[in-house]
Coordinates of C-alpha atoms in Angstrom, one line a residue:
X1 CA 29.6 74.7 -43.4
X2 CA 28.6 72.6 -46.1
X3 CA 31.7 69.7 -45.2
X4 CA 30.3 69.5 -41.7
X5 CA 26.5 69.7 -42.9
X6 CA 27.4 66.4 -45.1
X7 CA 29.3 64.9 -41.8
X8 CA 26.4 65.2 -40.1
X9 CA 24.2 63.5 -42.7
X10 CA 27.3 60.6 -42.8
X11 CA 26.8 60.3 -38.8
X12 CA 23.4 60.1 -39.1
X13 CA 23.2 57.2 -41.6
X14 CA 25.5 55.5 -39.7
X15 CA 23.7 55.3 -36.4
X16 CA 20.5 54.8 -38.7
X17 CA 22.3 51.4 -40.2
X18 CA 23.2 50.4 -36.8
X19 CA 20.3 50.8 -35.4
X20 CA 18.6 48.6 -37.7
X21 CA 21.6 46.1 -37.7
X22 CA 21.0 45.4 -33.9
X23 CA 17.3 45.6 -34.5
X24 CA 17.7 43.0 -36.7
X25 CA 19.8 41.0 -34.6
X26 CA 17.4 41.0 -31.9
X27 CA 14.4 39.8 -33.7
X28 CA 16.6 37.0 -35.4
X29 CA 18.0 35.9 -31.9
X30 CA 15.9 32.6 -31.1
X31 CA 14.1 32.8 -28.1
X32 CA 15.0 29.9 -25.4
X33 CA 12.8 27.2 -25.7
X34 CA 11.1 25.7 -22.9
X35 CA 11.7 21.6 -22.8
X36 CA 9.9 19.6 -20.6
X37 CA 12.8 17.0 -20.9
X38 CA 15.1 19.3 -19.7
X39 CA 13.1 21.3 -17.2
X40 CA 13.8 22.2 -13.4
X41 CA 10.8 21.0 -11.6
X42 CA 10.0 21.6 -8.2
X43 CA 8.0 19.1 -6.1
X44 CA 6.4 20.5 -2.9
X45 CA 3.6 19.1 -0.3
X46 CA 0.7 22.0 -0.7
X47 CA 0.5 21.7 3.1
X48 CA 3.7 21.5 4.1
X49 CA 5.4 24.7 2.0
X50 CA 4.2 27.9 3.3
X51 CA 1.2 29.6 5.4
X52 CA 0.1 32.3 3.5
X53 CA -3.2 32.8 5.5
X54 CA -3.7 31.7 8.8
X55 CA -7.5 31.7 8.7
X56 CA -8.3 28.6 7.1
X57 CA -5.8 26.8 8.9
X58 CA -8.4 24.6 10.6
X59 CA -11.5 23.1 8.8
X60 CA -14.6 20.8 9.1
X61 CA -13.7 20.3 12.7
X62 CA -10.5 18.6 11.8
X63 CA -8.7 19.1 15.6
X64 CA -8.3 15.9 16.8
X65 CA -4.6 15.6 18.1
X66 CA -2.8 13.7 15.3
X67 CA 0.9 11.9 15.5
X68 CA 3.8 13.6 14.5
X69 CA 3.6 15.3 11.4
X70 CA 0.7 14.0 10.3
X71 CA -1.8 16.7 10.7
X72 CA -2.5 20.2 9.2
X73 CA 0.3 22.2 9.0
X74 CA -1.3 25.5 7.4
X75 CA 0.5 25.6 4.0
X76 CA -2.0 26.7 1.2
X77 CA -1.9 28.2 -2.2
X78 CA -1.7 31.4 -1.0
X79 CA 1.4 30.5 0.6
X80 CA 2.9 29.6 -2.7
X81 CA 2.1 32.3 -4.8
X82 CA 4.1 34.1 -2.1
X83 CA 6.9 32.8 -2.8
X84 CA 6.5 32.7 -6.8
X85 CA 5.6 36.6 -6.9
X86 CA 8.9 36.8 -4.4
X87 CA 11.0 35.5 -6.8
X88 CA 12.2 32.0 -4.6
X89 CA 11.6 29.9 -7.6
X90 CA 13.3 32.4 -10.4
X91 CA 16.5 32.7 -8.6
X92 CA 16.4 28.6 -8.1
X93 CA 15.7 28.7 -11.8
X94 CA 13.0 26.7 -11.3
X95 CA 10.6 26.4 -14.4
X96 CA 8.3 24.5 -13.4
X97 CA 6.0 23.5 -10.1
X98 CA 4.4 20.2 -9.1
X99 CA 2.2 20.3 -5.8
X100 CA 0.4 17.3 -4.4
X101 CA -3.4 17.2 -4.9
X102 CA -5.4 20.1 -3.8
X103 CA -8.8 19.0 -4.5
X104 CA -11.3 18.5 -0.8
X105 CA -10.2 15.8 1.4
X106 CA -12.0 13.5 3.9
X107 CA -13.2 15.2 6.9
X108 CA -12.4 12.8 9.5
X109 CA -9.2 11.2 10.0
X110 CA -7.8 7.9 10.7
X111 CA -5.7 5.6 13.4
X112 CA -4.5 2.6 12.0
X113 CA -2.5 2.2 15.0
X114 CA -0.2 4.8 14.8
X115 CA -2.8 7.8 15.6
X116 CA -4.6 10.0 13.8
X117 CA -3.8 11.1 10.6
X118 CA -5.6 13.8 8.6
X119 CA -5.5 13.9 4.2
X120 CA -3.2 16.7 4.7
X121 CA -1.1 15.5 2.1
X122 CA -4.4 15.2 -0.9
X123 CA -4.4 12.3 -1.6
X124 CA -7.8 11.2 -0.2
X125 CA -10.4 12.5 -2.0
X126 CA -13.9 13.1 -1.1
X127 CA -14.7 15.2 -3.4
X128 CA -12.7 16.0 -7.0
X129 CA -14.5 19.5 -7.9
X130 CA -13.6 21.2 -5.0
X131 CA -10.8 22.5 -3.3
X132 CA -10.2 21.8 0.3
X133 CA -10.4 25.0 2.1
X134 CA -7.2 23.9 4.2
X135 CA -5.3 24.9 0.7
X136 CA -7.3 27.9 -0.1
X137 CA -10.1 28.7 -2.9
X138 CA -10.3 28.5 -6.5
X139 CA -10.2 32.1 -6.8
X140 CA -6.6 30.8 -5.1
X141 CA -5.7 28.4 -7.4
X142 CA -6.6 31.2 -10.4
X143 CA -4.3 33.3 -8.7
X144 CA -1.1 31.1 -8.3
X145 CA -1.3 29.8 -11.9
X146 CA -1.8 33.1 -13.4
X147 CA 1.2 34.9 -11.4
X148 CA 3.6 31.4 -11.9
X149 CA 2.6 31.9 -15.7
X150 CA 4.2 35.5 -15.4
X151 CA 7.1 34.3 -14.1
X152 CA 7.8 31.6 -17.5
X153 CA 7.2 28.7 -14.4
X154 CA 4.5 25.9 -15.6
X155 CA 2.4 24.4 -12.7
X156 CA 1.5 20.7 -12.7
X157 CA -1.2 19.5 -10.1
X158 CA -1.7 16.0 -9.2
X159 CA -4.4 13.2 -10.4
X160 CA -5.6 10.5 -8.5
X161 CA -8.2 8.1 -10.1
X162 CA -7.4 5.1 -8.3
X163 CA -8.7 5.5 -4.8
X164 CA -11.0 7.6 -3.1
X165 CA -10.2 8.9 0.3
X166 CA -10.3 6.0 3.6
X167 CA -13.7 5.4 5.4
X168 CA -14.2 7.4 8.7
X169 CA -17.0 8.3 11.1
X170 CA -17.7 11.6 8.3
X171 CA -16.8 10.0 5.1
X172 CA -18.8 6.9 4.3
X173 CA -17.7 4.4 1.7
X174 CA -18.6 5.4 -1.8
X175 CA -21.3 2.6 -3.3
X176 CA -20.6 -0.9 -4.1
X177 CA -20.7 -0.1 -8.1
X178 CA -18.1 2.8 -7.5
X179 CA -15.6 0.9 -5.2
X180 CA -14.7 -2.3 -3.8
X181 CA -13.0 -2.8 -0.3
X182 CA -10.7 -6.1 -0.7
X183 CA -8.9 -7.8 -1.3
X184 CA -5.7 -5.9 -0.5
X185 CA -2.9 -5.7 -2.9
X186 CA -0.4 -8.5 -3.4
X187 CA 1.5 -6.9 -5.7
X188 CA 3.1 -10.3 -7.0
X189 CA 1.1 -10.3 -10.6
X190 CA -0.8 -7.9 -12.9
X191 CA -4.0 -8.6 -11.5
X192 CA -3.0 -8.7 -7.9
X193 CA -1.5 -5.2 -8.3
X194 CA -4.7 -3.2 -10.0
X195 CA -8.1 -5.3 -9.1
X196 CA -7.7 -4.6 -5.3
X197 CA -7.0 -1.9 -2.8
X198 CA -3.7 -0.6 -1.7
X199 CA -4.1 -0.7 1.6
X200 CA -6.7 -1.8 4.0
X201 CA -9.8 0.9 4.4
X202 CA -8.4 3.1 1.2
X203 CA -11.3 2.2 -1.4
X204 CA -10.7 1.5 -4.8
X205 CA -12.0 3.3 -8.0
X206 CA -13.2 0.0 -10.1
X207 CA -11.5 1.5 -13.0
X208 CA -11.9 -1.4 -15.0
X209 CA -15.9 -1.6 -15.4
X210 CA -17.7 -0.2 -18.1
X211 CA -20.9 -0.1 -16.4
X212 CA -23.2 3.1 -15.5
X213 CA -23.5 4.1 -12.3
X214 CA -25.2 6.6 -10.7
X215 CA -23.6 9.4 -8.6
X216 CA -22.6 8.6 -5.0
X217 CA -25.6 10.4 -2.4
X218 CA -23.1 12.1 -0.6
X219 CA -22.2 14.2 -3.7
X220 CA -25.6 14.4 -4.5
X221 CA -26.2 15.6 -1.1
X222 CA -23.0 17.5 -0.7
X223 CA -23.4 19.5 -3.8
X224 CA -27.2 20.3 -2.7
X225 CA -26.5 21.6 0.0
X226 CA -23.7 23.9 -1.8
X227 CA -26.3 24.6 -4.0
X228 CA -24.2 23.7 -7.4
X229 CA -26.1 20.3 -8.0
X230 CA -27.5 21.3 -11.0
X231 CA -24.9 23.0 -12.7
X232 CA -22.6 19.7 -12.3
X233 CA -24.9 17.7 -13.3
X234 CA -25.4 19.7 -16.7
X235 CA -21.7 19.7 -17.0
X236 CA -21.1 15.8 -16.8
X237 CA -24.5 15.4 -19.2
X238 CA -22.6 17.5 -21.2
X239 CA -18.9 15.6 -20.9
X240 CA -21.1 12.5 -21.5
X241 CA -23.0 13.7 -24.2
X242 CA -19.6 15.0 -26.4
X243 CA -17.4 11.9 -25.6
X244 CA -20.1 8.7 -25.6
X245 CA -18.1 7.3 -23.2
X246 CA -20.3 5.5 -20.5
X247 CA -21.1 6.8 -17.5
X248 CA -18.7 4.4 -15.7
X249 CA -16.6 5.5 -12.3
X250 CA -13.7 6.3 -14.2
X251 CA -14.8 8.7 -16.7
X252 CA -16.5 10.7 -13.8
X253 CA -13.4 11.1 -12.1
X254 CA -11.5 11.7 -15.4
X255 CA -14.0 14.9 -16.1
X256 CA -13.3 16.1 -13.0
X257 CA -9.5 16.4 -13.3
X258 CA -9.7 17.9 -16.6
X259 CA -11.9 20.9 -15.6
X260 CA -9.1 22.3 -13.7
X261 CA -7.1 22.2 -17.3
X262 CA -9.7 24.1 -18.8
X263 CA -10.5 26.1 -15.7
X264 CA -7.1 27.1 -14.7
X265 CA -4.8 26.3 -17.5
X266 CA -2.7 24.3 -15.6
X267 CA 0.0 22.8 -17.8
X268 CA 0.7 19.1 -16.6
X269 CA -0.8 16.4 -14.3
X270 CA 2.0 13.9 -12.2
X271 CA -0.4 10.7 -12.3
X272 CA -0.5 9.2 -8.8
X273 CA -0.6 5.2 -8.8
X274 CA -0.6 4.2 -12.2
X275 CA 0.7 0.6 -12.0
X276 CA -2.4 0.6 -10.1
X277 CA -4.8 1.1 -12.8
X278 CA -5.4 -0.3 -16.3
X279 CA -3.4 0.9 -19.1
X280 CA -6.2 1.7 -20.9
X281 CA -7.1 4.3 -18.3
X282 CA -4.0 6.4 -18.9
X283 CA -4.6 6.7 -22.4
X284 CA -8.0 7.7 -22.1
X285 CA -7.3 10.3 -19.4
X286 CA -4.0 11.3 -21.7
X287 CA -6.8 11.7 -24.5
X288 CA -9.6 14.0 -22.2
X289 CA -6.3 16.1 -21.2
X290 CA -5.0 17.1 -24.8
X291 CA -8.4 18.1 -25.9
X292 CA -8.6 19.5 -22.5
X293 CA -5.9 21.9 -23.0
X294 CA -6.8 22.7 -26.5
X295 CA -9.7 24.5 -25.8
X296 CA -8.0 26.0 -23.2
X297 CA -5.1 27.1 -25.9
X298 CA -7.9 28.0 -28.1
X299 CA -10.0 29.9 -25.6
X300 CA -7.3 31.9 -24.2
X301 CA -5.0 32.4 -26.9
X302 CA -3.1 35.4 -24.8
X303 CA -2.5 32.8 -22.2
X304 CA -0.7 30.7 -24.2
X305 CA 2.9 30.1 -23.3
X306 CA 4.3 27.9 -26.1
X307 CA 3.4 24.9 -28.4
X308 CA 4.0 22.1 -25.6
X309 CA 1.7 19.5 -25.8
X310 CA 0.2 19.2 -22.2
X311 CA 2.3 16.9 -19.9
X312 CA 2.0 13.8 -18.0
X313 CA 4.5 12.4 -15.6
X314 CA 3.7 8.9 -14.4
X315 CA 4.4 7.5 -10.8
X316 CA 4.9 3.8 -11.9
X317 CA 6.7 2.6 -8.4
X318 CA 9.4 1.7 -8.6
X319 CA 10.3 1.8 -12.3
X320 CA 13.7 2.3 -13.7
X321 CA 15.1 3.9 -16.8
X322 CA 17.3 0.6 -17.2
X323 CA 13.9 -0.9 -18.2
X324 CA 13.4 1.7 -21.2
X325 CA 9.6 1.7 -22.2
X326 CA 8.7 -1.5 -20.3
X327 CA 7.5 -2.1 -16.5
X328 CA 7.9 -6.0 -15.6
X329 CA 4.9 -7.1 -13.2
X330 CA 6.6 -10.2 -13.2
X331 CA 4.0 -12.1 -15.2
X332 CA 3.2 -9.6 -17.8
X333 CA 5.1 -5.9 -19.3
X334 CA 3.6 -2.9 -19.8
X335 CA 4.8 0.2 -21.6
X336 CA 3.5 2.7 -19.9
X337 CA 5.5 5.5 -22.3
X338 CA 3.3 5.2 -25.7
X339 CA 0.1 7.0 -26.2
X340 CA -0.1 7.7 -22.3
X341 CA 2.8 9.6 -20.7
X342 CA 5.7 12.0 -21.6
X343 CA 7.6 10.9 -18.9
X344 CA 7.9 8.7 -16.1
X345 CA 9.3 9.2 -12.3
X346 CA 13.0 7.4 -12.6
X347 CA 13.0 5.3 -9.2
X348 CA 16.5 4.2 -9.9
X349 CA 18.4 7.5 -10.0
X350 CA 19.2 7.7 -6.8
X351 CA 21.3 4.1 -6.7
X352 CA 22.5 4.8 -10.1
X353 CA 24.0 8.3 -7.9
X354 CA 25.2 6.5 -5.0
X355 CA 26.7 3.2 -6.8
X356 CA 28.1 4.4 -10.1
X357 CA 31.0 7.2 -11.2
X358 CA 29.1 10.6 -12.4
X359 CA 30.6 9.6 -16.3
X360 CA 29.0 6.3 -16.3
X361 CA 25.3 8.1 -14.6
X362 CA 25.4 11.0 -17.4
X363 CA 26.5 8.7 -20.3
X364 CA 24.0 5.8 -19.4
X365 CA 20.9 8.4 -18.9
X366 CA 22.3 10.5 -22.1
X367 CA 22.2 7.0 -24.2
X368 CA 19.2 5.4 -23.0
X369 CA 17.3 9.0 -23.2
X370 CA 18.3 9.8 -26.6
X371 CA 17.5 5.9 -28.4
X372 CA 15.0 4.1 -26.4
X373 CA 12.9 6.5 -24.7
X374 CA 13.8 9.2 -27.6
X375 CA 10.9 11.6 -27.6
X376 CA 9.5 11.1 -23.9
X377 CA 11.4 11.5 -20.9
X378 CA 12.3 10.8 -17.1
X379 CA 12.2 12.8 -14.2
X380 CA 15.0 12.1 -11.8
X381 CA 14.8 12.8 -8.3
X382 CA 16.9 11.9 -5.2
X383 CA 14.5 12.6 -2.0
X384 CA 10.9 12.7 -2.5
X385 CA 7.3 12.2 -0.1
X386 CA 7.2 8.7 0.0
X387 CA 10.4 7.3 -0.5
X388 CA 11.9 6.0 2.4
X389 CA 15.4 5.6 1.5
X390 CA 16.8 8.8 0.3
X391 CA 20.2 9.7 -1.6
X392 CA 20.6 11.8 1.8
X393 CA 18.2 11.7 4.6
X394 CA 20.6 13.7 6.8
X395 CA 21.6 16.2 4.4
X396 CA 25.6 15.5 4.9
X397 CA 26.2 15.9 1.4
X398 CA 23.9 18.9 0.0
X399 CA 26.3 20.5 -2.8
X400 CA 26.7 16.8 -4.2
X401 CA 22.8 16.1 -4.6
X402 CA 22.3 19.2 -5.9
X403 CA 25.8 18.6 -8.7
X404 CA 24.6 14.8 -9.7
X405 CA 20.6 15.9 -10.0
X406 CA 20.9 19.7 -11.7
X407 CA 23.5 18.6 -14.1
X408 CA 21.8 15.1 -15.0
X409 CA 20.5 14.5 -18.2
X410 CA 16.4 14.2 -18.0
X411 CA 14.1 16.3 -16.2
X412 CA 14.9 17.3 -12.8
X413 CA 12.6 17.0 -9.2
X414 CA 13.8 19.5 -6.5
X415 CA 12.0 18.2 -3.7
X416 CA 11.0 21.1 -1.2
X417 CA 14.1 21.6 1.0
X418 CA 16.6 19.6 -1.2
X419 CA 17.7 23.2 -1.6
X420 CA 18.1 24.3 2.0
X421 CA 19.5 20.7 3.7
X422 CA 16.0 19.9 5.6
X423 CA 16.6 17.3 7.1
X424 CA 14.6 13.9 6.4
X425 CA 14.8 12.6 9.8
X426 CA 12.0 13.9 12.1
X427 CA 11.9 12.8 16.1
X428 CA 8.5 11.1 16.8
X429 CA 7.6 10.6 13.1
X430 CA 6.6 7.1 11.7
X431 CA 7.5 6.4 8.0
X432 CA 7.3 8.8 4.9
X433 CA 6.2 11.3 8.3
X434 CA 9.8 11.9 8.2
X435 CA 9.9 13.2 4.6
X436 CA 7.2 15.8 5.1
X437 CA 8.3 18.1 7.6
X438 CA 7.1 21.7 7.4
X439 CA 9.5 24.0 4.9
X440 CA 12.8 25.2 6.7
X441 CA 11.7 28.9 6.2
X442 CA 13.9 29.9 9.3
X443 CA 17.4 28.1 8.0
X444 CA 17.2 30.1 4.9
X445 CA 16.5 33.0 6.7
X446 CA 19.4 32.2 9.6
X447 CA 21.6 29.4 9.0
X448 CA 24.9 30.0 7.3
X449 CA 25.1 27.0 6.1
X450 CA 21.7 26.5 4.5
X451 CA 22.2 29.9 2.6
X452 CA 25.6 28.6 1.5
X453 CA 23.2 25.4 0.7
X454 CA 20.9 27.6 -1.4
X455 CA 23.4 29.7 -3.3
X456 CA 24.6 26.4 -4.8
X457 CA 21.2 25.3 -6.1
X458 CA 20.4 28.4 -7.5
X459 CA 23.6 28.8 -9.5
X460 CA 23.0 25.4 -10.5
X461 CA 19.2 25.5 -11.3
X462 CA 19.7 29.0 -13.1
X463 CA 22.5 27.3 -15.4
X464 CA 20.1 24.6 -16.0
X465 CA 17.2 27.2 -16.7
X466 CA 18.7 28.8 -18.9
X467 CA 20.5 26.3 -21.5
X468 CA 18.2 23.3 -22.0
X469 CA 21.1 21.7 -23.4
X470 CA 21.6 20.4 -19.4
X471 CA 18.6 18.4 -19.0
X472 CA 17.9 17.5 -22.9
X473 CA 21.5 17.6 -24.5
X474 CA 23.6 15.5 -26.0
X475 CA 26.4 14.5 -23.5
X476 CA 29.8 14.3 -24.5
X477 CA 32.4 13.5 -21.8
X478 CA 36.1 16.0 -22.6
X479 CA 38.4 14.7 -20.1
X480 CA 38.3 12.3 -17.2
X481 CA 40.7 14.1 -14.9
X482 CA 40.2 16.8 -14.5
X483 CA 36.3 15.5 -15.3
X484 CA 35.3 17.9 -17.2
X485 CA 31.9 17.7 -20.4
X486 CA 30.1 19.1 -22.3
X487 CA 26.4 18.9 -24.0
X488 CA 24.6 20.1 -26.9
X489 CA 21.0 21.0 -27.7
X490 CA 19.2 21.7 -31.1
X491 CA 15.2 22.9 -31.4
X492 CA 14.4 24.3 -35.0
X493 CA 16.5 27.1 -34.7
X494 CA 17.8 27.4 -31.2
X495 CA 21.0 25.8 -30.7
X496 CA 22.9 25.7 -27.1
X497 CA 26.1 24.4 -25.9
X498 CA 27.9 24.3 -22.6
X499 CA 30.9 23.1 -21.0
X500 CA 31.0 22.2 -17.2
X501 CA 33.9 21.1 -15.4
X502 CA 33.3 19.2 -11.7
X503 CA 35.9 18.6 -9.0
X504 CA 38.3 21.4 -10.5
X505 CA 41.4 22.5 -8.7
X506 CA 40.5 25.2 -6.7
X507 CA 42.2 28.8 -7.6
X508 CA 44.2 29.2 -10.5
X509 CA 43.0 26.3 -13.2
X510 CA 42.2 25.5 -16.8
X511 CA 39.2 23.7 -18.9
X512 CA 39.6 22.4 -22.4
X513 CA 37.0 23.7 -24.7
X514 CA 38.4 23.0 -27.9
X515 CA 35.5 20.5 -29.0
X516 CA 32.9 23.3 -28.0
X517 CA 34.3 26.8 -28.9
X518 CA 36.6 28.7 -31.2
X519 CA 39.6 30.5 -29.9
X520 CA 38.8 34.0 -29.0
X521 CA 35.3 33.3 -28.6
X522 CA 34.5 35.1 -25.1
X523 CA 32.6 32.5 -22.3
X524 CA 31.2 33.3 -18.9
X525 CA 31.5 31.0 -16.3
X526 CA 27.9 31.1 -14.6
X527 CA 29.2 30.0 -11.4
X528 CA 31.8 32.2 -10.5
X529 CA 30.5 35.0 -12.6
X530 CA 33.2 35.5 -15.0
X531 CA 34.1 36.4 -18.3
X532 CA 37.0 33.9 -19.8
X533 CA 38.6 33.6 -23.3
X534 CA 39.2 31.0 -25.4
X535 CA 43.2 30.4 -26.0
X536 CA 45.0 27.8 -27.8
X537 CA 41.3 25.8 -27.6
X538 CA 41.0 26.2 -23.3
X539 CA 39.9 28.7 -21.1
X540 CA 42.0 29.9 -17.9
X541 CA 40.4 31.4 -14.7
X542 CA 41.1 31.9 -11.2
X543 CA 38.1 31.4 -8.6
X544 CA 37.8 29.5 -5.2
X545 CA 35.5 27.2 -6.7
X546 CA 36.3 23.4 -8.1
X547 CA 33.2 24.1 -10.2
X548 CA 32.6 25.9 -13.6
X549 CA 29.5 26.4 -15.7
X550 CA 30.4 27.6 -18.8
X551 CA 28.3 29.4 -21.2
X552 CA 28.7 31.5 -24.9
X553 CA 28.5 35.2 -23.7

């Protein structure tokens, strides 16, 4: 009795000391960082996603037939939280959303010749402190951040300071000290890029001027009749009063944006037009956001997701990441990087894709990222809203978009549908119409080949997701043929590493890992969701993919 009284004892020590040894194991394991230069972000047209309430489909009498596509579609932020709580954006391993500008649009619409056209898209303002009611309510916008915020998914909205919204028959010009009306860009020069309007009847902010003004009588009026006047008035005193800065057009509009950081805790702004506007404009705006999100940080401390600085991706047309830091206006070069963004929108990845071998994208991007533009980042993309020219309007080549953008170095852009072959060709549409087509909901649901489509992006974007090392590694390129790399990511701590091999041998095949891992070190491959092993310094597995994403189990 007493032997199997001191067995006992024994037995209970040990589980005791294991216990505690995986106890302590856990608490030691480093959590996964989230990296903004390594993030999956997903770009989507508010409008143009999905229709989560039918009932403010129509608004401020806004039913005037339009041309193709260039209307209401019903999309709102109710539509999108749908879809977050649903999980659509987890099991893309999506991390983080950018949706065009939600604040209230013109009422009217326009025809410059090619018929009416509503601001479905956002991005004419009429008013910066509300939200159109096309999109849903603030209460809404509360909502969506809150449950993307459960979900590890940061939400970026979109900032327009340059312009306001065109002048109709129910939206009259803002005042002659806000805006000017011509002359119309040149875009040859500095000057002739910013001190003008983009395009005829879309007013510009005079961004440049220093001089108080007062605020536009259809606000004034506007916000009476709302009854709010007063209290946004007491608010800009206020912004005025803590900053010093003058009451000049820009800082109004600048206050405006950064309520919603302190309001909703958004977590990023992607800056509309900003070869448009003065340099100096960025970094003030850049300056009102991080103090901006602060007090949001500070405020709501069990809010808080991490210790990212608040982000800011810049829509400089047309830049490149061949030009490092610099944008050339052809008579003068701006950096547009340094004390204004953390990233820019990388215009030339899609000809980098369609022109050069995969090697010579991934090593270009990993050396330019990691020495000139070391601390900040890009955000690749290869179909968006407004470019014309996509890697694949017709979607004939899915899978490859999805390989060359997922497993890019830099920061990703899924634009809505990449994942599910929408096509980017529209009959009737004019122009970027084509590019804005209502989500193929129905594909998903029905087509075969859209849900093959899918699968592929989401093992992709799940890989990514999950080992930063993707989007902000080190590349390092293990053999040409078969082609198969491999990158690595330290942050304090956390370490990752990851081997992928592209244009495999389907069936039976093997990957050298010998740089990466030790023999008998066990590795799943993410894509065919398998455990391998490492022998004589490679791995050997059997699936009917050419693909493998391998990871440390």
């Amino acid at each position: 009795m007493k032997n199997v009284f001191i067995l006992i004892v024994l037995f209970t020590i040990l589980l005791n000391c294991k216990s505690q040894t995986k106890e302590v194991a856990e608490v030691q394991k480093p959590e996964t960082p989230f990296v903004w230069q390594g993030a999956n972000l997903y770009f989507l047209l508010t409008d143009r996603f999905n229709n989560g309430d039918t009932s403010n489909d129509v608004n401020f009498n806004r039913t005037k037939e339009t041309a193709v596509l260039r209307g209401f579609e019903g999309g709102d932020l109710k539509g999108i939280k749908q879809k977050i709580e649903a999980g659509y954006f987890s099991d893309l391993g999506i991390n983080a959303i950018w949706m065009t500008p939600v604040v209230e649009q013109i009422h009217g619409g326009t025809d410059e010749g090619t018929g009416v056209t509503y601001g479905f898209h956002g991005y004419w303002a009429k008013d910066w402190t509300a939200i159109d009611p096309n999109y849903g309510t603030k209460e809404d916008l509360k909502e969506l951040v809150d449950a993307a915020h459960a979900k590890g998914i940061r939400v970026l909205l979109d900032a327009v300071i340059n312009h306001t919204g065109p002048v109709t028959e129910k939206d009259p010009v803002w005042p002659s000290d806000w805006v000017r009306t011509e002359p119309q860009c040149q875009y040859s020069n500095y000057e002739n890029t910013i001190t003008c309007t983009l395009v005829k009847n879309l007013p510009d902010i005079k961004t440049e001027s220093n001089a108080a003004v007062d605020l536009p009588p259809q606000l004034v009026e506007k916000w009476k009749t709302e009854g709010r006047y007063e209290q946004e008035v007491e608010e800009l005193d206020a912004f005025f009063e803590r900053t010093g800065y003058p009451r000049a057009p820009r800082f109004y509009i600048i206050k405006w944006l950064t309520d919603y950081i302190t309001e909703f805790g958004i977590d990023g702004y992607r800056c509309d037009t900003v070869k448009h506007t003065e340099e100096f404009v960025w970094q003030e705006f850049k300056a009102e956001c991080d103090h901006a999100f602060s007090e949001y940080k500070k405020n709501n401390p069990e809010k808080v997701l991490d210790d990212n600085n608040f982000y800011l991706v810049g829509e400089v047309y047309n830049y490149g990441i061949s030009s490092g830091k610099q944008f050339n206006f052809g008579d003068k070069e701006v950096n547009y990087f340094d004390d204004m963004f953390t990233s820019q929108i990388n215009f030339e990845y899609k000809w980098n894709s369609k022109q050069m071998l995969i090697e010579d994208v991934f090593s270009k991007y990993d050396s330019i990222l990691h020495n000139q533009l070391k601390g900040y980042g890009v955000l690749n993309y290869l179909s968006s809203h407004d470019d014309g020219q996509p890697f694949d309007p017709m979607r004939e080549k899915p899978y490859e978009t999805a390989t060359k953008l997922l497993l890019g170095p830099g920061t990703a852009q899924v634009y809505y549908g990449d994942e599910s072959a929408r096509v980017l060709v529209v009959d009737g549409a004019v122009g970027d119409a084509n590019l804005r087509s209502k989500m193929n909901w129905n594909a998903i649901k029905n087509n075969q080949k859209a849900q093959s489509v899918l699968s592929h992006w989401q093992k992709l974007g799940k890989f990514r997701r999950t080992h930063p090392a993707v989007g902000a590694g080190k590349h390092d390129m293990i053999s040409e043929e078969p082609y198969v790399f491999s990158r690595y990511f330290n942050y304090g701590n956390f370490s990752d590493a990851i081997v992928v091999g592209l244009d495999l041998k389907k069936g039976e095949k093997t990957v050298s890992v010998a740089e990466v891992f030790e023999d008998g070190t066990v590795l799943h491959d993410a894509y065919s969701n398998q455990d391998v092993k490492v022998v004589n310094g490679k791995v050997a597995l059997n699936s009917e993919f050419d693909i493998v994403l391998l990871e440390q189990k």
